[in-house]
Amino acid sequence: MTEIPGPVPPVSDHMLGAALSDAILPVFVTGTWDEGMPVLWVNAEFTRTTGIHVDELKARGTHPLLSLVGADPDREPGQTALREGRPTERMIQGLRPDGAIGWWHVTMSPIPEDDGVVRHWLGAATDVSSYVERHAAQLASLEVERRERADLDLVAQTTELLGDLEYPYALRDIADLLRALVPWAGFYLNDDGLVFADGVDVASPPSGRGRRHARYVPETPVLARVGGPPPVEPDVHGQNPAPSVDQVQDLLDGVTDGPVLLELDGHYPAHSASGWLRRDLVRRVVEETGAVPRSVVVHAVAGRRRVLGLLVSWHGAGLHLDGTPASGAGATPSEPQHVFTVVEVVARRAGTAIDNARLYAREHRLAEALQRAMLPEQAEVPGLDVWTYYAPNAEHAQVGGDWYDVLQISDGTVGLVVGDVVGHDVEAAAAMGQLRSVVRSYAFELATPGVVVDRVDQLVTGMRIPRSASMVYATLQQGPDGESWDIRYTRAGHLPPLLLRGGQVTQLAGAGGSLIGFGSRPRETARAELRRGDVLLFYTDGLIERRDRSLKVGLDALVETSGRITARDAAGVGEELLSRLADAPEDDVALVVVRMPDPVADGEVQPLSPRSRRWLLPSEPPSIGRARHAVLRTCQAWGLPESAAAELVVSELVANGVLHGWGNIALRLFDTGDGLRIEVEDSNPAPPVTTDGHPNRLGGFGMQIVERLADWGWRPAGSGKLVWAKLRPTD
């Protein structure tokens, strides 16, 4: 370090005074605290900065710049320091010469004299207005960013809730989220009238447009005030036409886009949408918050073609029940626009989600009805025990392209089809229906399976069905001695059927070929034989296909499982396969089980098969006989003694379903350990009734028969009902 040579000259009072006078910071000198700290001297920069000369300060007393240092009780630490003669610093606010508000960083330092007594204070002020403003702008920017993040997070949470509208309280939870912004919010859906909604019934169609007013007067404000006369333009005659008396109804009708401001202290026609909504809101909000809102904002929850409902939010203060003012937490009508924007975004997204969910549900019901209509019900083939099963994958909207068919071509000849169309939508179901019809037509016309599929190839190529498909078609012809059936089959890109015989499993892998419509050469026909006690399995890949294994591994698992089956009836074989292989299927499952009964061997050993069975029967009189045969076979397979009583009960329950129901009839049997339980489900929601018979005609005693033999009851199921009966143990 280089030292300055020679002695350092002392700073004279003149030099110090000149330095303070010419300093670029406002500098001033005051008296003591006890004297009120009067301003005794200021430099030129102080006068330039504040526009006030020292003489004016003396005349006016303490400058406002300095009065803030010691006058505010909140600045007690600064006052104490000044009283005790210690240095202090403060951030203070003051007026600039142009009247603008400025910020200064003020320091006050005591000037002790030779005797150590402080009789003067030296003050210096630094203009930090630009720093304060910059800091305030940064804080405001951070607050805007925080608010935007919170808004985005709220919208994201509502979007997640809207993604699962099957949850019964989705709309209620969304309204609860909105209450982070407003004191109260709630949804109303226009489902057969305006109703408050906690959730969405996706199966409920919207009630459509309500009544329209003969004349509607447009309003200029964004928020149209309901309950008071809106500003309107004079008509051609210079008169103001009458405004709409029910703008909430106009919002529902799509006449106006909204939102509208509903004044809850207004008067409305008793049967108007505005009047009903006002009454319901006052009651509901008072019950939930204890305050009476003065007005609410009503947003339209709009779908693609119609308004599906309303999102109502309370944005302001109201009155407690005792009449005292109640300041509502959250926004007010003069709040930042972002609150209205968030509520509007939620309303739009809710409308789109509800519309999509209902459209999806309608498409699902349409495709399922189309698919179910084209799938055959449980078939009854003389000389064979036939059981069928179909279940579309729940992940694919209960719609699939798998199908099966059991055709009684002639006495002693049966046609069996199992196929799979690519896809899980209405188009796949429609393609499946077309193929089913084509195969049926040629099956009754031609006898050889290979020839049938050749003709199907030709017709499908001309029809240009957009989906590829696989299929197995087989015919079973009873032998002349009745001891066997001749199997002839062909495969069009489909997995091989299985033949189960005495614990051995054979894959019927012959006569393979390409997918339907892609055959380049004549289809082959292979042969096999079905003997007493044998089981024939037709299936689709959904039974064995899994993401974590190859199709070959799944086929090997099916072969291994089939070899361990002990059931002695077709339904038992099917139930055993499903319980072991299809507990969580990843695709549609179609299964056809054909067994040739063996009267001698079937009664020798009691098999350990699943103690439940199911059938799907058409709503037609022959189903009554099929149900009786199914119960008899099941009681024989399970070794149950009450087969006669079970036959009577199931006959009456299925007969009631045929006579009074519609659609398909589902029959289920369960061995409960202390009696057989029978369940019959149909599409008629009306409950069964025990009567004393029909006057002047036969019948009407069916449920009395059921009541004598079993305990019974019923419950709603889907769109219909399920009737159950549990047989009483025999003595």
XYZ file of C-alpha atoms in Angstrom:
731
model
C 0.000 0.000 0.000
C 1.379 3.374 -0.981
C 1.289 6.018 1.759
C 0.814 9.702 1.039
C 4.094 11.405 1.899
C 4.068 14.073 4.494
C 1.451 14.923 7.107
C -2.248 14.872 6.127
C -3.660 18.386 6.445
C -6.673 18.652 8.738
C -10.180 19.260 7.311
C -11.224 22.719 8.163
C -14.727 23.700 9.133
C -14.866 25.746 5.961
C -14.013 22.722 3.826
C -16.567 20.565 5.672
C -19.291 23.150 5.266
C -18.495 23.534 1.575
C -18.636 19.779 1.094
C -22.031 19.515 2.759
C -23.373 22.530 0.865
C -22.294 21.121 -2.507
C -23.216 17.478 -1.777
C -25.429 15.766 -4.353
C -27.606 14.361 -1.550
C -30.172 16.430 0.326
C -28.482 17.271 3.640
C -29.988 19.162 6.556
C -29.242 20.024 10.179
C -31.871 20.044 12.931
C -32.085 20.903 16.532
C -32.529 18.469 19.419
C -35.431 16.133 20.061
C -36.604 18.130 23.024
C -36.745 21.270 20.845
C -38.911 19.435 18.271
C -35.949 18.972 15.948
C -36.451 22.245 14.059
C -34.720 22.491 10.685
C -31.779 24.870 11.085
C -29.940 24.461 7.803
C -30.354 22.681 4.447
C -28.049 22.416 1.482
C -28.841 23.440 -2.078
C -29.719 19.892 -3.151
C -32.342 19.698 -0.412
C -33.968 22.884 -1.668
C -33.777 21.653 -5.269
C -35.207 18.252 -4.416
C -38.058 19.409 -2.187
C -38.627 22.857 -3.645
C -38.620 24.327 -0.122
C -36.094 26.863 1.211
C -34.798 26.784 4.775
C -36.613 30.009 5.650
C -39.921 28.377 4.678
C -39.046 25.383 6.796
C -38.404 27.631 9.758
C -41.715 29.359 9.137
C -43.646 26.106 8.684
C -41.948 24.130 11.398
C -40.878 20.569 10.772
C -40.932 19.566 7.103
C -43.317 16.674 6.274
C -40.257 14.764 5.135
C -38.947 14.887 8.692
C -42.246 14.699 10.556
C -42.685 11.122 9.359
C -39.464 10.175 11.093
C -40.754 10.778 14.546
C -44.486 11.302 14.448
C -45.908 7.874 13.621
C -46.488 5.608 16.651
C -45.574 2.644 14.473
C -42.043 4.115 14.253
C -41.391 3.864 17.979
C -37.880 2.378 17.469
C -36.907 5.498 15.486
C -38.371 7.839 18.103
C -36.553 6.059 20.910
C -33.243 6.300 19.077
C -33.720 10.019 18.486
C -34.641 10.629 22.138
C -31.624 8.703 23.314
C -29.275 10.402 20.848
C -28.507 7.299 18.793
C -28.265 7.220 14.981
C -31.354 5.978 13.109
C -32.568 5.478 9.560
C -36.035 5.214 8.037
C -37.823 4.869 4.711
C -40.250 7.753 4.426
C -42.672 9.103 1.893
C -42.919 12.731 0.880
C -44.106 15.113 -1.819
C -41.908 16.223 -4.684
C -42.046 19.794 -5.980
C -44.370 18.688 -8.766
C -46.784 17.159 -6.243
C -45.818 13.567 -6.997
C -45.142 11.198 -4.106
C -41.544 10.161 -3.637
C -39.643 7.796 -1.373
C -36.473 8.718 0.571
C -34.060 6.773 2.677
C -33.347 9.194 5.561
C -30.466 8.841 8.028
C -30.191 10.915 11.189
C -26.826 11.151 12.959
C -26.165 13.052 16.224
C -23.449 15.771 16.248
C -21.955 15.763 19.739
C -20.062 18.836 20.849
C -16.876 18.973 22.901
C -18.745 18.416 26.146
C -20.414 15.323 24.657
C -23.924 16.868 24.550
C -25.937 16.418 21.341
C -27.361 19.756 20.340
C -27.615 19.180 16.623
C -28.495 16.332 14.218
C -27.183 15.804 10.701
C -29.672 14.330 8.289
C -29.170 12.975 4.792
C -31.885 11.786 2.382
C -31.435 9.511 -0.609
C -34.173 9.449 -3.254
C -35.024 5.740 -3.653
C -38.335 6.206 -5.466
C -37.185 4.325 -8.559
C -36.003 1.393 -6.437
C -39.241 1.307 -4.462
C -41.323 1.463 -7.623
C -39.223 -1.261 -9.228
C -39.596 -3.415 -6.135
C -43.336 -2.801 -6.037
C -43.574 -3.724 -9.727
C -41.664 -6.937 -9.054
C -43.959 -7.792 -6.155
C -46.993 -7.052 -8.314
C -45.582 -9.224 -11.087
C -44.949 -12.047 -8.621
C -48.472 -11.667 -7.285
C -49.920 -11.829 -10.810
C -47.814 -14.909 -11.534
C -48.881 -16.517 -8.259
C -52.502 -15.776 -9.007
C -52.215 -17.107 -12.551
C -50.567 -20.278 -11.270
C -53.351 -20.688 -8.728
C -55.960 -20.136 -11.446
C -54.274 -22.654 -13.745
C -54.034 -25.153 -10.909
C -57.735 -24.698 -10.157
C -58.653 -25.160 -13.833
C -56.424 -28.261 -13.990
C -58.136 -29.748 -10.926
C -61.576 -29.090 -12.371
C -60.493 -30.645 -15.677
C -59.361 -33.758 -13.811
C -62.732 -33.994 -12.060
C -64.544 -33.497 -15.369
C -62.580 -36.443 -16.755
C -64.532 -38.797 -14.480
C -68.156 -37.731 -14.599
C -69.236 -41.184 -13.415
C -68.103 -39.970 -9.973
C -71.440 -38.881 -8.433
C -70.091 -35.715 -6.776
C -67.893 -34.332 -9.553
C -69.832 -31.051 -9.933
C -70.040 -30.548 -6.173
C -66.263 -30.925 -5.849
C -65.703 -28.458 -8.713
C -67.973 -25.933 -7.005
C -65.983 -26.413 -3.786
C -62.774 -25.651 -5.699
C -64.285 -22.449 -7.086
C -64.985 -21.296 -3.555
C -61.301 -20.485 -3.274
C -62.186 -17.517 -5.524
C -65.806 -16.748 -4.636
C -67.884 -17.193 -1.481
C -70.279 -19.692 -3.102
C -70.721 -21.548 -6.386
C -73.002 -24.315 -7.627
C -74.194 -26.117 -10.753
C -77.728 -26.447 -12.075
C -78.459 -28.872 -14.909
C -81.376 -28.546 -17.296
C -82.384 -32.232 -17.114
C -86.152 -32.400 -17.462
C -86.255 -29.032 -15.759
C -83.670 -26.994 -13.885
C -82.259 -28.893 -10.872
C -79.327 -28.339 -8.533
C -76.681 -30.952 -9.341
C -73.866 -32.544 -7.344
C -73.013 -34.829 -10.260
C -73.959 -35.733 -13.816
C -76.267 -38.510 -14.939
C -74.597 -39.263 -18.268
C -77.534 -41.472 -19.255
C -79.979 -38.582 -18.884
C -80.590 -36.727 -22.155
C -80.879 -32.936 -21.899
C -84.402 -31.572 -21.890
C -83.622 -29.448 -24.921
C -84.546 -25.855 -25.512
C -87.191 -24.271 -23.349
C -89.802 -21.799 -24.464
C -88.669 -18.807 -26.526
C -89.805 -15.249 -26.006
C -91.518 -13.563 -28.884
C -89.094 -10.710 -28.741
C -85.694 -10.269 -27.171
C -83.946 -6.957 -26.679
C -80.123 -7.188 -26.785
C -78.179 -5.487 -24.012
C -74.933 -3.599 -24.236
C -73.245 -4.527 -20.912
C -71.344 -7.771 -20.634
C -73.272 -8.522 -17.465
C -76.979 -8.068 -18.166
C -78.781 -7.082 -15.010
C -81.795 -9.304 -14.429
C -84.493 -7.726 -12.316
C -83.995 -4.142 -13.465
C -84.617 -2.496 -16.804
C -81.529 -2.952 -18.994
C -80.301 -0.131 -21.193
C -81.830 -0.586 -24.617
C -81.793 1.326 -27.850
C -85.059 3.050 -28.917
C -86.955 1.314 -31.654
C -87.922 2.920 -34.971
C -90.819 4.719 -33.307
C -88.574 6.222 -30.648
C -90.029 4.010 -27.929
C -88.130 1.733 -25.589
C -89.489 -1.811 -26.039
C -90.154 -3.945 -22.981
C -87.099 -5.926 -21.893
C -87.093 -9.686 -21.532
C -88.755 -10.678 -18.269
C -86.823 -13.954 -17.868
C -83.248 -13.649 -19.022
C -82.187 -16.804 -17.160
C -84.587 -18.656 -19.439
C -83.056 -16.808 -22.384
C -79.657 -18.040 -21.210
C -80.975 -21.620 -21.121
C -82.560 -21.200 -24.538
C -79.331 -19.899 -26.039
C -80.954 -16.569 -26.920
C -78.193 -14.743 -25.038
C -74.655 -15.892 -24.318
C -74.407 -14.360 -20.859
C -73.233 -14.226 -18.240
C -76.139 -12.487 -16.531
C -76.273 -10.854 -13.111
C -79.315 -12.097 -11.193
C -80.495 -9.603 -8.565
C -81.867 -11.689 -5.712
C -83.902 -8.822 -4.293
C -85.744 -8.398 -7.601
C -89.269 -9.497 -8.477
C -89.856 -12.146 -11.156
C -92.822 -14.080 -12.494
C -93.554 -16.964 -10.142
C -93.103 -19.709 -12.739
C -90.142 -18.194 -14.554
C -86.655 -19.698 -14.551
C -85.339 -16.513 -12.914
C -87.945 -16.696 -10.161
C -87.350 -20.371 -9.430
C -83.574 -19.913 -9.444
C -83.818 -16.900 -7.130
C -85.927 -18.816 -4.574
C -83.672 -21.872 -4.650
C -80.474 -19.805 -4.388
C -81.648 -17.734 -1.435
C -82.608 -20.869 0.477
C -79.486 -22.822 -0.483
C -76.893 -20.074 0.069
C -78.428 -19.041 3.381
C -78.319 -22.641 4.614
C -74.673 -23.076 3.593
C -73.162 -19.675 4.431
C -75.575 -17.947 6.789
C -75.584 -14.841 4.571
C -78.065 -13.497 2.046
C -76.411 -12.582 -1.259
C -77.660 -9.527 -3.085
C -76.812 -10.849 -6.533
C -75.180 -13.796 -8.273
C -73.506 -14.250 -11.650
C -75.077 -16.914 -13.874
C -72.906 -18.563 -16.557
C -74.234 -20.885 -19.237
C -72.908 -24.454 -19.186
C -73.172 -24.956 -22.927
C -72.763 -28.068 -25.026
C -72.351 -28.225 -28.775
C -75.952 -27.526 -29.704
C -77.738 -26.497 -26.533
C -77.232 -25.094 -23.064
C -77.022 -28.036 -20.664
C -77.238 -26.060 -17.443
C -75.935 -23.149 -15.379
C -72.934 -22.371 -13.199
C -73.978 -19.857 -10.539
C -71.394 -17.977 -8.479
C -71.797 -15.403 -5.710
C -69.121 -12.720 -6.078
C -69.942 -10.245 -3.349
C -71.177 -9.309 0.088
C -74.595 -9.897 1.481
C -76.514 -9.662 4.751
C -76.542 -11.949 7.751
C -79.899 -13.263 8.864
C -80.002 -10.561 11.550
C -79.664 -7.873 8.856
C -76.080 -6.855 9.622
C -73.713 -6.501 6.658
C -71.631 -9.555 5.803
C -68.472 -9.070 3.786
C -68.161 -12.035 1.463
C -64.756 -13.645 1.230
C -63.359 -13.510 -2.229
C -64.341 -11.423 -5.165
C -66.799 -8.607 -5.656
C -68.402 -7.388 -8.873
C -65.569 -4.833 -9.152
C -62.854 -7.463 -8.635
C -60.144 -8.288 -11.178
C -61.449 -9.788 -14.369
C -59.490 -13.008 -13.801
C -62.121 -14.360 -11.375
C -64.881 -14.009 -13.963
C -62.537 -15.511 -16.543
C -61.780 -18.574 -14.422
C -65.450 -19.203 -13.685
C -66.293 -18.768 -17.371
C -63.537 -21.228 -18.390
C -64.809 -23.787 -15.871
C -68.373 -23.366 -17.157
C -67.260 -23.894 -20.779
C -65.161 -26.930 -19.925
C -67.952 -28.412 -17.853
C -70.374 -28.011 -20.754
C -67.979 -29.681 -23.185
C -67.209 -32.533 -20.777
C -70.874 -33.201 -19.971
C -71.790 -33.108 -23.657
C -68.940 -35.494 -24.531
C -69.833 -37.874 -21.702
C -73.460 -38.017 -22.785
C -72.528 -38.395 -26.429
C -70.143 -41.200 -25.439
C -72.862 -42.851 -23.344
C -75.384 -42.605 -26.195
C -72.884 -44.099 -28.645
C -72.102 -46.831 -26.162
C -75.785 -47.681 -25.661
C -76.362 -47.633 -29.417
C -73.388 -49.878 -30.158
C -74.188 -52.221 -27.284
C -77.824 -52.510 -28.370
C -76.687 -53.134 -31.944
C -74.198 -55.730 -30.813
C -76.549 -57.490 -28.416
C -79.265 -57.582 -31.061
C -76.929 -59.371 -33.462
C -75.489 -61.847 -30.956
C -77.512 -65.056 -30.564
C -78.830 -66.012 -27.160
C -78.319 -69.340 -25.443
C -78.954 -72.057 -28.032
C -80.623 -75.389 -27.391
C -79.377 -78.193 -29.658
C -80.942 -81.668 -29.297
C -78.294 -84.213 -28.365
C -75.690 -81.594 -27.355
C -75.050 -79.473 -24.289
C -74.237 -75.977 -25.614
C -73.173 -72.986 -23.523
C -72.215 -69.550 -24.874
C -70.688 -66.454 -23.314
C -69.792 -62.981 -24.524
C -68.356 -60.009 -22.613
C -66.900 -56.856 -24.191
C -63.965 -55.288 -22.410
C -65.054 -52.531 -19.998
C -62.116 -50.346 -21.094
C -63.619 -50.169 -24.582
C -67.026 -48.728 -23.698
C -68.598 -52.199 -23.544
C -68.422 -52.375 -27.325
C -66.458 -54.918 -29.302
C -66.238 -56.759 -32.586
C -66.242 -60.364 -31.320
C -69.199 -62.559 -32.174
C -70.421 -66.111 -32.109
C -73.327 -67.975 -33.662
C -74.981 -71.350 -33.154
C -77.130 -72.387 -36.129
C -79.596 -75.291 -36.211
C -79.144 -75.833 -39.953
C -81.264 -78.994 -40.044
C -82.142 -81.970 -37.864
C -78.840 -83.447 -36.802
C -76.722 -80.655 -38.337
C -75.421 -77.657 -36.373
C -73.294 -74.722 -37.535
C -70.846 -73.037 -35.115
C -69.127 -69.686 -35.732
C -66.709 -67.642 -33.638
C -65.195 -64.483 -35.110
C -63.316 -61.330 -34.224
C -63.513 -57.941 -35.999
C -60.707 -55.463 -35.332
C -61.837 -52.471 -33.237
C -64.061 -51.539 -30.303
C -66.595 -49.061 -31.639
C -69.853 -48.767 -33.540
C -68.073 -49.398 -36.834
C -66.642 -52.665 -35.483
C -70.073 -53.727 -34.235
C -71.621 -52.865 -37.622
C -68.929 -54.838 -39.482
C -69.542 -57.757 -37.142
C -73.256 -57.630 -37.923
C -72.620 -57.638 -41.659
C -70.297 -60.633 -41.412
C -72.723 -62.501 -39.182
C -75.524 -62.031 -41.703
C -73.338 -63.106 -44.630
C -72.130 -66.254 -42.847
C -75.670 -67.165 -41.815
C -76.912 -66.831 -45.374
C -74.275 -69.144 -46.857
C -74.350 -71.599 -43.911
C -77.959 -72.543 -44.689
C -77.216 -72.741 -48.400
C -73.886 -74.623 -48.474
C -72.796 -77.667 -46.448
C -68.979 -77.561 -46.582
C -67.292 -75.008 -44.252
C -64.448 -74.266 -46.691
C -66.908 -73.461 -49.468
C -68.960 -71.262 -47.114
C -65.926 -69.152 -46.187
C -64.867 -68.939 -49.859
C -68.217 -67.371 -50.668
C -67.901 -65.067 -47.647
C -64.492 -63.944 -48.976
C -65.972 -63.057 -52.341
C -68.888 -61.117 -50.931
C -66.828 -59.272 -48.308
C -64.343 -58.161 -50.985
C -67.191 -56.592 -52.946
C -68.795 -55.038 -49.842
C -65.505 -53.376 -48.858
C -66.033 -53.813 -45.143
C -63.478 -51.417 -43.595
C -62.387 -53.721 -40.773
C -60.400 -56.946 -41.078
C -61.763 -60.021 -39.298
C -60.868 -63.584 -38.362
C -63.281 -66.496 -38.033
C -63.702 -70.210 -37.385
C -66.662 -71.922 -39.000
C -67.583 -75.526 -38.250
C -70.477 -77.887 -38.836
C -71.408 -80.765 -36.522
C -73.391 -83.631 -38.052
C -74.804 -86.339 -35.847
C -73.748 -89.889 -36.689
C -76.329 -92.483 -37.672
C -75.882 -94.371 -34.398
C -76.219 -91.246 -32.272
C -72.947 -92.042 -30.470
C -70.808 -89.357 -32.121
C -70.828 -86.158 -34.160
C -68.738 -85.496 -37.243
C -66.870 -82.156 -37.059
C -65.873 -80.314 -40.225
C -64.230 -76.931 -39.876
C -62.133 -74.209 -41.503
C -60.164 -71.316 -40.013
C -59.741 -67.846 -41.472
C -56.828 -66.378 -39.500
C -58.357 -67.477 -36.185
C -56.999 -69.431 -33.230
C -57.654 -73.196 -33.372
C -60.632 -74.714 -31.518
C -59.835 -77.229 -28.778
C -61.154 -80.785 -28.410
C -61.142 -82.097 -24.820
C -61.270 -85.887 -24.394
C -60.461 -87.768 -21.208
C -58.082 -85.122 -19.885
C -56.291 -84.802 -23.221
C -56.484 -81.575 -25.263
C -56.175 -81.512 -29.047
C -55.812 -78.304 -31.051
C -57.917 -78.434 -34.215
C -55.232 -76.573 -36.143
C -56.024 -77.845 -39.615
C -57.566 -75.949 -42.538
C -55.834 -72.690 -41.660
C -56.018 -69.669 -43.938
C -55.788 -65.899 -44.169
C -58.196 -63.320 -42.732
C -61.670 -62.887 -44.150
C -61.592 -61.140 -47.518
C -57.908 -61.919 -48.104
C -58.213 -65.509 -49.319
C -56.114 -66.020 -52.458
C -56.849 -69.734 -52.854
C -59.749 -72.069 -52.025
C -60.325 -72.656 -48.335
C -59.660 -76.118 -46.953
C -61.946 -78.160 -44.704
C -60.571 -80.348 -41.899
C -62.363 -83.080 -39.930
C -62.574 -84.411 -36.372
C -64.969 -86.459 -34.262
C -66.953 -85.584 -31.135
C -67.712 -88.564 -28.876
C -69.655 -88.992 -25.642
C -68.084 -86.923 -22.851
C -66.016 -84.848 -25.307
C -65.932 -81.060 -25.144
C -65.393 -78.697 -28.076
C -64.160 -75.133 -27.338
C -64.478 -72.143 -29.669
C -63.027 -68.862 -28.337
C -61.605 -65.470 -29.265
C -58.169 -64.166 -28.338
C -59.543 -62.046 -25.484
C -59.692 -65.210 -23.376
C -55.900 -65.685 -23.471
C -54.340 -62.427 -24.701
C -52.371 -60.373 -22.157
C -49.923 -57.505 -22.499
C -47.238 -59.268 -20.480
C -47.099 -62.455 -22.549
C -47.213 -63.604 -26.145
C -50.292 -65.149 -27.733
C -48.510 -68.516 -27.947
C -47.890 -68.503 -24.193
C -51.560 -67.675 -23.644
C -52.622 -70.537 -25.915
C -50.367 -72.920 -23.999
C -52.001 -71.742 -20.758
C -55.454 -72.409 -22.232
C -54.438 -75.923 -23.292
C -52.956 -76.657 -19.875
C -56.021 -75.274 -18.055
C -58.454 -77.157 -20.293
C -56.712 -80.438 -19.502
C -57.485 -79.956 -15.778
C -61.200 -79.214 -16.136
C -63.439 -81.492 -14.081
C -66.906 -80.091 -14.860
C -69.386 -82.487 -16.469
C -71.609 -79.907 -18.166
C -70.918 -77.261 -20.809
C -71.806 -74.382 -18.489
C -69.447 -75.752 -15.828
C -66.621 -76.061 -18.346
C -67.160 -72.467 -19.438
C -67.361 -71.116 -15.890
C -64.188 -72.966 -14.933
C -62.303 -71.525 -17.920
C -63.498 -68.000 -17.193
C -62.629 -68.190 -13.493
C -59.065 -69.318 -14.278
C -58.290 -67.319 -17.409
C -60.635 -64.322 -17.715
C -60.730 -62.756 -14.256
C -59.259 -59.544 -15.733
C -59.553 -59.734 -19.539
C -57.834 -57.068 -21.638
C -60.015 -57.589 -24.707
C -63.471 -58.822 -25.667
C -64.166 -62.466 -24.792
C -66.449 -64.786 -26.775
C -66.676 -68.460 -25.812
C -68.748 -71.364 -27.132
C -68.637 -74.678 -25.274
C -70.188 -77.775 -26.866
C -70.301 -81.026 -24.924
C -71.762 -84.373 -25.887
C -73.341 -85.749 -22.712
C -72.300 -89.162 -21.389
C -75.238 -90.540 -19.336
C -73.116 -93.293 -17.782
C -69.944 -91.421 -16.821
C -71.614 -88.131 -15.869
C -73.205 -89.587 -12.746
C -70.280 -91.626 -11.498
C -67.986 -88.953 -10.006
C -68.957 -85.641 -8.433
C -66.632 -83.080 -10.107
C -65.135 -80.058 -8.328
C -66.397 -77.444 -10.771
C -67.414 -73.805 -10.067
C -70.710 -73.598 -8.206
C -72.228 -70.923 -10.431
C -73.715 -70.899 -13.920
C -75.125 -68.261 -16.273
C -77.136 -68.203 -19.501
C -78.507 -65.500 -21.814
C -81.923 -66.398 -23.235
C -84.152 -64.628 -25.761
C -87.473 -63.303 -24.529
C -89.503 -65.990 -26.282
C -91.533 -69.032 -25.084
C -88.920 -71.689 -26.078
C -86.571 -70.127 -23.522
C -88.744 -71.519 -20.718
C -87.933 -75.081 -21.777
C -84.248 -74.222 -22.280
C -84.087 -72.802 -18.761
C -85.628 -75.991 -17.320
C -83.071 -78.137 -19.142
C -80.250 -75.877 -17.927
C -81.370 -76.251 -14.297
C -81.716 -80.029 -14.604
C -78.208 -80.369 -16.070
C -76.798 -78.123 -13.341
C -78.493 -79.994 -10.490
C -77.189 -83.246 -11.970
C -73.655 -81.816 -12.270
C -73.714 -80.517 -8.685
C -75.500 -83.534 -7.220
C -78.372 -81.438 -5.863
C -81.551 -83.332 -4.914
C -84.051 -80.485 -5.387
C -84.042 -80.591 -9.190
C -87.841 -80.951 -9.466
C -88.499 -77.890 -7.266
C -85.764 -75.948 -9.085
C -87.353 -76.814 -12.429
C -90.728 -75.458 -11.280
C -89.288 -72.244 -9.829
C -87.084 -71.395 -12.806
C -89.943 -72.196 -15.170
C -92.201 -69.671 -13.426
C -89.552 -66.939 -13.142
C -88.457 -67.214 -16.772
C -92.103 -67.401 -17.895
C -92.794 -64.109 -16.094
C -89.787 -62.579 -17.852
C -91.034 -63.785 -21.228
C -94.624 -62.636 -20.626
C -93.972 -59.272 -18.995
C -90.421 -58.329 -19.971
C -88.559 -57.588 -23.154
C -85.067 -57.920 -24.525
C -82.845 -60.723 -23.271
C -83.377 -62.755 -20.114
C -80.335 -63.551 -17.978
C -80.490 -66.771 -15.921
C -77.964 -67.398 -13.136
C -77.668 -70.327 -10.733
C -75.623 -70.458 -7.498
C -74.977 -73.301 -5.074
C -74.977 -71.493 -1.723
C -74.199 -74.606 0.330
C -77.637 -74.697 1.932
C -79.788 -74.482 -1.164
C -79.907 -73.482 -4.826
C -80.250 -69.773 -5.580
C -81.897 -68.825 -8.877
C -81.680 -65.317 -10.383
C -83.627 -64.129 -13.434
C -83.015 -60.663 -14.855
C -85.131 -58.937 -17.504
C -85.567 -55.404 -18.866
C -88.944 -54.650 -17.255
C -88.408 -52.555 -14.078
C -91.890 -53.395 -12.723
C -91.671 -55.751 -9.702
C -93.339 -59.184 -9.695
C -96.628 -59.425 -7.770
C -98.218 -62.419 -6.023
C -101.883 -62.727 -7.129
C -104.802 -65.076 -6.554
C -105.020 -65.829 -10.247
C -106.561 -64.044 -13.203
C -110.361 -63.789 -13.123
C -112.163 -65.772 -15.855
C -108.907 -67.169 -17.301
C -106.123 -69.558 -16.478
C -102.813 -68.594 -14.896
C -101.669 -66.003 -12.436
C -100.505 -68.453 -9.757
C -96.802 -68.494 -10.724
C -95.436 -66.472 -7.818
C -97.584 -68.460 -5.378
C -95.776 -71.592 -6.581
C -92.417 -69.849 -6.149
C -93.445 -68.685 -2.661
C -94.278 -72.232 -1.540
C -90.955 -73.653 -2.723
C -88.468 -70.854 -2.026
C -87.689 -67.585 -0.316
C -87.715 -64.883 -2.969
C -87.267 -61.180 -3.580
C -86.302 -58.670 -6.224
C -84.156 -55.585 -6.767
C -83.577 -53.048 -9.567
C -80.824 -54.065 -11.985
C -79.638 -51.840 -14.819
C -82.735 -50.594 -16.625
C -84.832 -53.555 -15.445
C -85.068 -55.848 -12.431
C -83.571 -59.004 -10.972
C -85.836 -61.582 -9.303
C -84.165 -64.136 -7.034
C -85.396 -67.279 -5.358
C -83.528 -69.506 -2.890
C -84.882 -73.029 -2.645
C -85.637 -74.299 0.813
C -83.704 -77.445 1.771
C -85.738 -80.621 1.412
C -86.375 -82.745 4.502
